[in-house]
XYZ file of C-alpha atoms in Angstrom:
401
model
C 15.866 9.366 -20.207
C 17.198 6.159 -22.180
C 19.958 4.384 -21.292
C 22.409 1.135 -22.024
C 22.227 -1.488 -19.936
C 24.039 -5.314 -20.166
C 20.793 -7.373 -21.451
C 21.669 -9.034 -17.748
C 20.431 -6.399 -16.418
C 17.316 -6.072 -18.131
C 13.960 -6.788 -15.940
C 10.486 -7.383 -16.205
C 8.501 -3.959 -16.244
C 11.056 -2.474 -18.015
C 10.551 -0.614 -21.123
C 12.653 -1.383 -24.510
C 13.281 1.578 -26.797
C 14.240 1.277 -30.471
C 16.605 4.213 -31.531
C 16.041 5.551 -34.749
C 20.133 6.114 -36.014
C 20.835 3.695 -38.589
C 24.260 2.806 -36.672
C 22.189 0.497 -34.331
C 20.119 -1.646 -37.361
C 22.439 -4.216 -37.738
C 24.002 -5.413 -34.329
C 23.010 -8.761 -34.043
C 23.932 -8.611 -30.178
C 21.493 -5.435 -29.604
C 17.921 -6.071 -28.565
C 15.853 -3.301 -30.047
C 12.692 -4.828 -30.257
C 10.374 -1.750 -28.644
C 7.753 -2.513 -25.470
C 7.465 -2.869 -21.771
C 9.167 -6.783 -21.062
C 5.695 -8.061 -19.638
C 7.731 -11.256 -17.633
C 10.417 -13.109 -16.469
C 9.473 -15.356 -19.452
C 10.617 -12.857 -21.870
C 13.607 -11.954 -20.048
C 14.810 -15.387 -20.097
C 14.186 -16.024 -23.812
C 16.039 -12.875 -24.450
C 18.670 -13.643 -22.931
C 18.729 -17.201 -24.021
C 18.300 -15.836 -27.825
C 22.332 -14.770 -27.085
C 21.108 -10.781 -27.003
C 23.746 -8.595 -25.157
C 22.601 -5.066 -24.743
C 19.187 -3.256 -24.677
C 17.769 0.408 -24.741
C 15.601 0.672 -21.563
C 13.204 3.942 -21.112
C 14.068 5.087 -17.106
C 12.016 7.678 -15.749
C 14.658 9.140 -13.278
C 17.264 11.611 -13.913
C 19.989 10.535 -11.686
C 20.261 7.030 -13.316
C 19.083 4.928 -10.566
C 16.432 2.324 -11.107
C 12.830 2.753 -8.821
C 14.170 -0.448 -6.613
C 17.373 1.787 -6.025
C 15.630 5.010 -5.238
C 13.529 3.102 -3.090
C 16.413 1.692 -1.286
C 18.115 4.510 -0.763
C 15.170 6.383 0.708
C 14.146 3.410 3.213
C 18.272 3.538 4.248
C 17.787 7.097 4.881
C 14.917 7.206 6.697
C 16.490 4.333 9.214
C 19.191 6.353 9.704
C 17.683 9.907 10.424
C 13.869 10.386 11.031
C 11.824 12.735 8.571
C 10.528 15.827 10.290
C 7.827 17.363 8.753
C 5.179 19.637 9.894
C 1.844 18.469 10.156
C -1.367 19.961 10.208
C -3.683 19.326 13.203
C -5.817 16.064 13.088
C -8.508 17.913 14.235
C -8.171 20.204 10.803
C -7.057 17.628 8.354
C -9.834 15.282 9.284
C -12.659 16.934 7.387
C -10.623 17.425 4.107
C -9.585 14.042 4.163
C -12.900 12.268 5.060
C -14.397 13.979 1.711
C -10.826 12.808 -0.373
C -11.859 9.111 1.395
C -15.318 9.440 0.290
C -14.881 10.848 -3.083
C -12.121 8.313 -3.143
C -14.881 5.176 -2.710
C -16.844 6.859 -5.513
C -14.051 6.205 -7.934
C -13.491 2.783 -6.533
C -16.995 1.870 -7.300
C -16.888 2.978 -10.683
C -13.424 1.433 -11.998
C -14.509 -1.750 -10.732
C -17.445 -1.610 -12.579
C -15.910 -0.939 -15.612
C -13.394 -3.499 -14.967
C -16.407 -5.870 -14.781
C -18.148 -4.380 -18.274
C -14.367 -4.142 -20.083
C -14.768 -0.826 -20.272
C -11.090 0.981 -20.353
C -10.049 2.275 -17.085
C -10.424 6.295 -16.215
C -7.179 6.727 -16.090
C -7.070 11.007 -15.324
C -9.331 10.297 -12.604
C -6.988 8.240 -11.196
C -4.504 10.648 -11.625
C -6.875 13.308 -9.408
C -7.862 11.112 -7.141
C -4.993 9.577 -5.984
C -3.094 13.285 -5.891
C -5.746 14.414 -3.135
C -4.948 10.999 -1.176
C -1.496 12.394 -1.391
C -1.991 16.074 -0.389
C -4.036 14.435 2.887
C -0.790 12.124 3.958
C 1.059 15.299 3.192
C -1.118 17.220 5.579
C -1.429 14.718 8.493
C -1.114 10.880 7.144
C -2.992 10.164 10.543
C -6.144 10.689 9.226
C -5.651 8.506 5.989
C -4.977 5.729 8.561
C -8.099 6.633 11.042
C -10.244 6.395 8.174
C -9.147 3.325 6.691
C -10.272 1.634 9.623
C -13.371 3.479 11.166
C -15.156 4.697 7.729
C -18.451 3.544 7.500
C -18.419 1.985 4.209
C -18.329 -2.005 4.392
C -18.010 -3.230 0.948
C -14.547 -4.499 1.184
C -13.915 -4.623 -2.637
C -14.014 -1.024 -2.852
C -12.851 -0.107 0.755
C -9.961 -1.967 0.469
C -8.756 -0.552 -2.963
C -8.983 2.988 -1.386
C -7.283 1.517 1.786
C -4.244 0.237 0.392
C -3.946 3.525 -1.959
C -4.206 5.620 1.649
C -1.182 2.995 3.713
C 0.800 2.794 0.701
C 0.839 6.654 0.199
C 0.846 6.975 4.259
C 4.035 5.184 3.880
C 5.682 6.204 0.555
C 5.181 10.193 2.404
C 6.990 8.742 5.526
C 10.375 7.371 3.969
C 10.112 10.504 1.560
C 9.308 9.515 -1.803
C 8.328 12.655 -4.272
C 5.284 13.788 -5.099
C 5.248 12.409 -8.463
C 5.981 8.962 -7.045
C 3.491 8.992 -4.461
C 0.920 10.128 -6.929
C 1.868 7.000 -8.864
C 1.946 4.296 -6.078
C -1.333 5.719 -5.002
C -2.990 5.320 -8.298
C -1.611 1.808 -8.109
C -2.860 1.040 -5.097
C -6.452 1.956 -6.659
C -6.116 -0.546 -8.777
C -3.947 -3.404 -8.143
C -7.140 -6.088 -7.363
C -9.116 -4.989 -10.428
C -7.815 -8.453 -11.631
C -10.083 -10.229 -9.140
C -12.967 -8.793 -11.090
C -11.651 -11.554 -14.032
C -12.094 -14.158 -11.202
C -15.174 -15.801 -10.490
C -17.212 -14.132 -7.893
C -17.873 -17.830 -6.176
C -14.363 -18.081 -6.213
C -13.176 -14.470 -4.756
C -15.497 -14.549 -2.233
C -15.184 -18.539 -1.082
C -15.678 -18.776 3.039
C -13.896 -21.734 2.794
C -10.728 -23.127 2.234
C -9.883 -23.084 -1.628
C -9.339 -25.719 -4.085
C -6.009 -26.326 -6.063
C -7.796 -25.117 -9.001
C -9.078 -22.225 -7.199
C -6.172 -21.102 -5.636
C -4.210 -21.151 -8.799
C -6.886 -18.951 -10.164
C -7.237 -16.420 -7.824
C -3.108 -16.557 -7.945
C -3.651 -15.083 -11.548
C -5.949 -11.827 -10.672
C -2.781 -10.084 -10.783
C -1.898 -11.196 -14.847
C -5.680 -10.422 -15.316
C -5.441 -6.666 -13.257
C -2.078 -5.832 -15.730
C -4.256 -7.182 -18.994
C -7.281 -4.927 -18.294
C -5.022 -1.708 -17.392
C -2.841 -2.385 -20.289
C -6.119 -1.352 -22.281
C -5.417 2.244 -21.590
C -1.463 3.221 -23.360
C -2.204 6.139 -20.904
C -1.288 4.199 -17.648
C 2.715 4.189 -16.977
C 4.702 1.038 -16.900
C 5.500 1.535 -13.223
C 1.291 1.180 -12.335
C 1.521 -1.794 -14.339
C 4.348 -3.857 -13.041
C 3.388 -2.661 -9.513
C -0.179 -4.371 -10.452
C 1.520 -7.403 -11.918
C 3.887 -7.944 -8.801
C 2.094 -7.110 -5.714
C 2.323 -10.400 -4.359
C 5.468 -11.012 -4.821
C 7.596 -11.909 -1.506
C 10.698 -11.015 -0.403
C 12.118 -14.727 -0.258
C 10.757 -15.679 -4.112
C 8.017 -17.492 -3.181
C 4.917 -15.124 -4.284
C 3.244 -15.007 -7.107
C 2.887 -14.770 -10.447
C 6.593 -15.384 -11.314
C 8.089 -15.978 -8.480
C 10.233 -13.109 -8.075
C 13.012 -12.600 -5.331
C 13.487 -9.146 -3.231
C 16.600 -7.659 -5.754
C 13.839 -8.077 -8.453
C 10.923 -7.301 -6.929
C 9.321 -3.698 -8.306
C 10.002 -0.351 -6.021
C 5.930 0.223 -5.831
C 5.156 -3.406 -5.639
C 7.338 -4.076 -2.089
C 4.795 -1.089 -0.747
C 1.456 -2.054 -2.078
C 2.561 -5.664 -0.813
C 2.934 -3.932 2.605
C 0.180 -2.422 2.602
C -2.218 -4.514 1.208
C -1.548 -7.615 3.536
C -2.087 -5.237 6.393
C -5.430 -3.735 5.140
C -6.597 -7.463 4.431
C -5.596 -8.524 8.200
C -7.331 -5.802 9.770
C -10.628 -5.734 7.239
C -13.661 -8.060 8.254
C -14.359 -10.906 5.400
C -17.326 -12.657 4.660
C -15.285 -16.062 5.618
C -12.649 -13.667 8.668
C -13.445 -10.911 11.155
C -10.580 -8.278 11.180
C -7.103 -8.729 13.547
C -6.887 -5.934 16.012
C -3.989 -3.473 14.322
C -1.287 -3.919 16.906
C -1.749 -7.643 16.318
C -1.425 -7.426 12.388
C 1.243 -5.791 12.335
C 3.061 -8.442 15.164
C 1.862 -11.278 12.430
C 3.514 -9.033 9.682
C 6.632 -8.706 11.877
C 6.863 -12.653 11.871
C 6.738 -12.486 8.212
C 10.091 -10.862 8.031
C 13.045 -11.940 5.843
C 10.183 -14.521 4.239
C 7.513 -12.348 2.689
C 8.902 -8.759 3.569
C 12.102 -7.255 3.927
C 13.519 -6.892 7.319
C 13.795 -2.959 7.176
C 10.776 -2.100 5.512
C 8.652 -4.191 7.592
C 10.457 -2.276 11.032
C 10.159 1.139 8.779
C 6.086 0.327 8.207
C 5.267 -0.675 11.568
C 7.433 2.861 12.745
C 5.270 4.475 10.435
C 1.529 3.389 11.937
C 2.634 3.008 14.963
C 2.244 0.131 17.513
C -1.373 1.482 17.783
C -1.897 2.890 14.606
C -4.168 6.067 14.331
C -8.028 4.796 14.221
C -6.869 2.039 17.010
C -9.566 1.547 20.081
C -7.754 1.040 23.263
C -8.455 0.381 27.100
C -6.752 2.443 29.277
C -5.318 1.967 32.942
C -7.875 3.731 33.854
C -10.453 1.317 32.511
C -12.139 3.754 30.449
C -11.472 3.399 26.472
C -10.106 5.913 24.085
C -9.463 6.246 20.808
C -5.708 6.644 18.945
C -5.674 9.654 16.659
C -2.353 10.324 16.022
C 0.427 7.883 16.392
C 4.482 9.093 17.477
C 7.164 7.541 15.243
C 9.951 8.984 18.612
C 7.639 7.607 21.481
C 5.783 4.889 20.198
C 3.638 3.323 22.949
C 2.440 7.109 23.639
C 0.348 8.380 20.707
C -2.261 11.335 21.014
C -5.344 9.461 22.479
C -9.366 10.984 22.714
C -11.201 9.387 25.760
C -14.700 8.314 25.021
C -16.167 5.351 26.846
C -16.131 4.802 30.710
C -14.901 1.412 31.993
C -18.871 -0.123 30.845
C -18.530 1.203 27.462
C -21.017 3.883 27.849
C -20.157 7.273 25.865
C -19.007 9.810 28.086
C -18.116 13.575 27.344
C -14.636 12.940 24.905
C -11.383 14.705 25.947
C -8.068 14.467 24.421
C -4.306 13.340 25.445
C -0.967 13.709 24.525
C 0.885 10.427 26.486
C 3.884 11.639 25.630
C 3.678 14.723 27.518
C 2.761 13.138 30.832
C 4.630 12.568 33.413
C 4.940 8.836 33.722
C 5.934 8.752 37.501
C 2.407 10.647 38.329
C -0.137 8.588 40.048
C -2.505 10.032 37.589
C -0.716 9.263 34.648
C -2.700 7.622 31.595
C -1.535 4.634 29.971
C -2.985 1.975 27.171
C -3.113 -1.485 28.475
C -4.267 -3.247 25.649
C -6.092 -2.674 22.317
C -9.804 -3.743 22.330
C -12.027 -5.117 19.802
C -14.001 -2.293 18.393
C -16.364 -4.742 16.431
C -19.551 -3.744 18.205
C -19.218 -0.399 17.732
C -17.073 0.303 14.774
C -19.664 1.938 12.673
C -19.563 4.711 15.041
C -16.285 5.262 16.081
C -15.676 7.738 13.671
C -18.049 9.954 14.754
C -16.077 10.915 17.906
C -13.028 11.169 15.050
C -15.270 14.235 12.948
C -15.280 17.948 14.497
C -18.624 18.140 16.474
């Protein structure tokens, strides 16, 4: 669909069209000069060259914008929870640990290319990222366990695949379409293939970072937009979402500084996600924040980097123990959250697997939220519990026996 728009209205990401009828040559005040506007640069000098209109490509019927869609989906969902059926985790978990795994596979081999400039696989993407989406369809619980108990440790491809998975998780919960999610998800795949332009010494500094560094790693996401712009195949909305994914709500992210009203639709969810993958991921210079704690520190972020709704909307969405969370229970034995409950938050579905020293006992499941609560021998989670001494087999007791 093309449409009109005042040139004030024209953004980066955008895409200018150039209409073939002679009537539109000769208008000095129409901008018709064809593209995607790669910055707020451009927009600016566009403006400032006295321009008043522009042809803009828009992908969605009903005329509104992504950041409009986006809104109006995240207003909805506030107002009256999605109900949707879900397959049991039990099921779902073995179709999505091979999407995960196949997932990684791609991971390794896009970064890779990024590294060799080698154009980016781009109908891969496409496939890959659609069977992330048919497992968040199926039971998004999953996605979320295996994000953080899956046994693969190289957090440049683990957390590519991650943010994909809670970007998805969370594009399926406010009810974004298919198409859509397929796209964020693909996004998520690849919005840190920049840091592959960045010096390794740099990227992976335990340290605190120079000026100079900082200001380099702050341009991974120009770098991630220049290699994916090597493939025409790759829609405009993967590559602003790559561009702007740290980007904050209050204007002062990075690379151009951008303010919440201009901030891309996909890029205010991969920024979501990707800050809570990187709290809750070990670093060689950080270990990982327990997941109800991440997403407190995310809470305190509101109205600064995140907007005040989406960041109550994600955290509804995991869960205050998100799925894959290892817990302590009044009881004293531990358990493991498999399934989180947007209605009753503090009572998820729970599988029991350590006694009160840690020591693997026979594993039962829970439903808190069907207990009585007034029963002496209710259940209850006290407190999450560092899983770091165990987490490469957690997800065993996750996987049908």
């Amino acid at each position: 669909m093309i449409k009109k728009i005042p040139i004030n209205e024209l953004k980066q990401g955008m895409e200018v069209v150039e209409l073939s009828s002679e009537m539109w040559k000769h208008l000095p005040y129409l901008y018709a000069h064809p593209g995607i506007i790669s910055s707020v640069e451009e927009v600016a000098r566009i403006k400032a060259e006295g321009y008043q209109q522009v042809f803009v490509k828009t992908e969605n019927s009903d005329g509104q914008s992504d950041e409009e869609r986006l809104d109006h989906l995240i207003r909805q969902r506030e107002e009256t929870p999605l109900s949707t059926p879900r397959t049991p985790f039990s099921e779902a978990i073995k179709t999505a640990s091979v999407t995960y795994e196949s997932a990684m596979t791609y991971a390794m081999r896009i970064v890779n290319d990024a590294k060799l400039g080698r154009k980016i696989d781009y109908d891969t993407a496409v496939e890959t990222a659609s069977a992330i989406v048919d497992s968040a369809v199926s039971n998004p619980d999953t996605l979320v366990c295996l994000s953080k108990l899956s046994s693969f440790d190289n957090y440049t491809y683990t957390h590519c695949i991650n943010v994909a998975a809670i970007a998805v998780v969370f594009g399926e919960f406010i009810g974004m379409s298919r198409d859509d999610l397929i796209l964020l998800g693909t996004a998520g795949m690849m919005h840190d293939l920049g840091k592959t332009t960045v010096p390794s010494r740099i990227v992976n500094k335990p340290g605190r970072l120079t000026k100079f560094e900082c200001e380099e790693m702050k341009r991974h996401p120009v770098y991630g937009r220049t290699i994916l712009s090597k493939n025409r195949a790759i829609p405009s909305k993967v590559l602003v979402a790559v561009r702007a994914h740290h980007e904050k709500f209050n204007g002062t992210g990075y690379p151009d500084g951008l303010t919440r009203k201009d901030i891309p639709a996909f890029a205010r969810i991969l920024c979501l996600a990707d800050i809570y993958d990187a709290l809750t991921s070990d670093r060689c210079y950080k270990h990982a924040i327990l997941p109800n704690k991440a997403l407190g520190i995310m809470y305190g972020m509101r109205d600064q980097d995140f907007d005040p709704t989406e960041i109550q909307l994600f955290i509804k969405c995991l869960g205050i123990f998100p799925s894959g969370s290892f817990v302590r229970l009044n009881t004293g034995n531990y358990a493991l959250v498999f399934e989180s409950n947007a209605q009753q938050p503090l009572y998820p579905k729970i599988k029991v697997i350590m006694d009160k020293q840690m020591r693997p006992i026979k594993a039962w499941d829970i439903d808190l939220s069907t207990q009585n609560p007034e029963a002496p021998d209710s259940v209850e989670i006290t407190e999450c519990a560092d899983p770091s001494d165990y987490r490469q087999n957690l997800m065993e007791f996750m996987l049908p026996q």
